[in-house]
PDB file of C-alpha atoms in Angstrom:
ATOM      1  CA  UNK A   6     122.357  54.645 130.251  1.00  0.00           C
ATOM      2  CA  UNK A   7     124.242  52.871 132.782  1.00  0.00           C
ATOM      3  CA  UNK A   8     127.889  54.383 133.209  1.00  0.00           C
ATOM      4  CA  UNK A   9     130.758  52.446 134.770  1.00  0.00           C
ATOM      5  CA  UNK A  10     134.521  52.654 135.496  1.00  0.00           C
ATOM      6  CA  UNK A  11     137.221  50.249 134.075  1.00  0.00           C
ATOM      7  CA  UNK A  12     140.128  49.173 136.274  1.00  0.00           C
ATOM      8  CA  UNK A  13     143.379  48.245 134.692  1.00  0.00           C
ATOM      9  CA  UNK A  14     143.825  44.586 134.776  1.00  0.00           C
ATOM     10  CA  UNK A  15     146.710  42.831 136.448  1.00  0.00           C
ATOM     11  CA  UNK A  16     147.785  42.453 139.970  1.00  0.00           C
ATOM     12  CA  UNK A  17     149.518  45.954 140.199  1.00  0.00           C
ATOM     13  CA  UNK A  18     150.148  47.275 143.576  1.00  0.00           C
ATOM     14  CA  UNK A  19     148.055  50.422 144.144  1.00  0.00           C
ATOM     15  CA  UNK A  20     150.413  53.543 143.887  1.00  0.00           C
ATOM     16  CA  UNK A  21     150.046  56.813 145.911  1.00  0.00           C
ATOM     17  CA  UNK A  22     147.301  57.552 143.521  1.00  0.00           C
ATOM     18  CA  UNK A  23     145.150  54.341 144.011  1.00  0.00           C
ATOM     19  CA  UNK A  24     144.242  51.784 141.573  1.00  0.00           C
ATOM     20  CA  UNK A  25     144.872  52.547 138.029  1.00  0.00           C
ATOM     21  CA  UNK A  26     141.631  52.985 135.836  1.00  0.00           C
ATOM     22  CA  UNK A  27     141.270  53.655 132.259  1.00  0.00           C
ATOM     23  CA  UNK A  28     140.212  57.165 131.215  1.00  0.00           C
ATOM     24  CA  UNK A  29     139.504  59.593 128.226  1.00  0.00           C
ATOM     25  CA  UNK A  30     141.207  62.596 128.330  1.00  0.00           C
ATOM     26  CA  UNK A  31     139.833  65.954 126.965  1.00  0.00           C
ATOM     27  CA  UNK A  32     140.975  65.201 123.259  1.00  0.00           C
ATOM     28  CA  UNK A  33     139.361  61.707 123.340  1.00  0.00           C
ATOM     29  CA  UNK A  34     142.491  59.901 123.744  1.00  0.00           C
ATOM     30  CA  UNK A  35     142.496  56.592 125.987  1.00  0.00           C
ATOM     31  CA  UNK A  36     144.723  57.087 129.163  1.00  0.00           C
ATOM     32  CA  UNK A  37     145.285  55.451 132.468  1.00  0.00           C
ATOM     33  CA  UNK A  38     145.097  57.545 135.781  1.00  0.00           C
ATOM     34  CA  UNK A  39     145.124  56.637 139.407  1.00  0.00           C
ATOM     35  CA  UNK A  40     141.673  56.854 140.832  1.00  0.00           C
ATOM     36  CA  UNK A  41     142.688  58.801 144.007  1.00  0.00           C
ATOM     37  CA  UNK A  42     144.970  61.362 141.943  1.00  0.00           C
ATOM     38  CA  UNK A  43     144.687  65.191 143.027  1.00  0.00           C
ATOM     39  CA  UNK A  44     141.705  66.751 141.577  1.00  0.00           C
ATOM     40  CA  UNK A  45     143.838  68.921 139.317  1.00  0.00           C
ATOM     41  CA  UNK A  46     144.981  65.780 137.505  1.00  0.00           C
ATOM     42  CA  UNK A  47     141.566  64.102 137.630  1.00  0.00           C
ATOM     43  CA  UNK A  48     139.821  66.939 136.115  1.00  0.00           C
ATOM     44  CA  UNK A  49     141.574  66.417 132.918  1.00  0.00           C
ATOM     45  CA  UNK A  50     139.903  62.935 132.402  1.00  0.00           C
ATOM     46  CA  UNK A  51     136.571  61.271 132.349  1.00  0.00           C
ATOM     47  CA  UNK A  52     136.474  57.879 134.213  1.00  0.00           C
ATOM     48  CA  UNK A  53     133.042  57.009 133.249  1.00  0.00           C
ATOM     49  CA  UNK A  54     132.385  54.642 130.328  1.00  0.00           C
ATOM     50  CA  UNK A  55     129.207  53.399 128.378  1.00  0.00           C
ATOM     51  CA  UNK A  56     128.838  50.148 126.696  1.00  0.00           C
ATOM     52  CA  UNK A  57     129.220  51.852 123.420  1.00  0.00           C
ATOM     53  CA  UNK A  58     132.332  53.961 124.546  1.00  0.00           C
ATOM     54  CA  UNK A  59     134.010  50.868 125.880  1.00  0.00           C
ATOM     55  CA  UNK A  60     133.390  49.155 122.662  1.00  0.00           C
ATOM     56  CA  UNK A  61     134.878  51.978 120.726  1.00  0.00           C
ATOM     57  CA  UNK A  62     138.184  51.847 122.746  1.00  0.00           C
ATOM     58  CA  UNK A  63     138.335  47.925 122.688  1.00  0.00           C
ATOM     59  CA  UNK A  64     137.447  47.601 126.354  1.00  0.00           C
ATOM     60  CA  UNK A  65     134.262  46.144 126.353  1.00  0.00           C
ATOM     61  CA  UNK A  66     135.243  42.597 127.495  1.00  0.00           C
ATOM     62  CA  UNK A  67     137.244  44.002 130.684  1.00  0.00           C
ATOM     63  CA  UNK A  68     135.652  43.922 134.008  1.00  0.00           C
ATOM     64  CA  UNK A  69     133.767  46.892 135.209  1.00  0.00           C
ATOM     65  CA  UNK A  70     132.975  48.899 138.393  1.00  0.00           C
ATOM     66  CA  UNK A  71     130.026  50.813 139.031  1.00  0.00           C
ATOM     67  CA  UNK A  72     130.869  53.694 141.442  1.00  0.00           C
ATOM     68  CA  UNK A  73     131.639  57.221 141.973  1.00  0.00           C
ATOM     69  CA  UNK A  74     134.952  58.738 140.921  1.00  0.00           C
ATOM     70  CA  UNK A  75     134.060  62.373 141.411  1.00  0.00           C
ATOM     71  CA  UNK A  76     134.031  63.316 137.636  1.00  0.00           C
TER      72      UNK A  76
END
């Protein structure tokens, strides 16, 4: 099963926390978090999606990144 990250589309300027990506919090809610956020923030979220999970949250058609996010 291939896992991937989904960056938030648009021409946003990266913040101090880097480029924002969609993520899922511990309760299963869709959220947005900077990929370079401190570890104590990032550990609350999963940045990795499967095709099925992306479909479930309505993100299937968005561009994907395959890479490491330390989660």
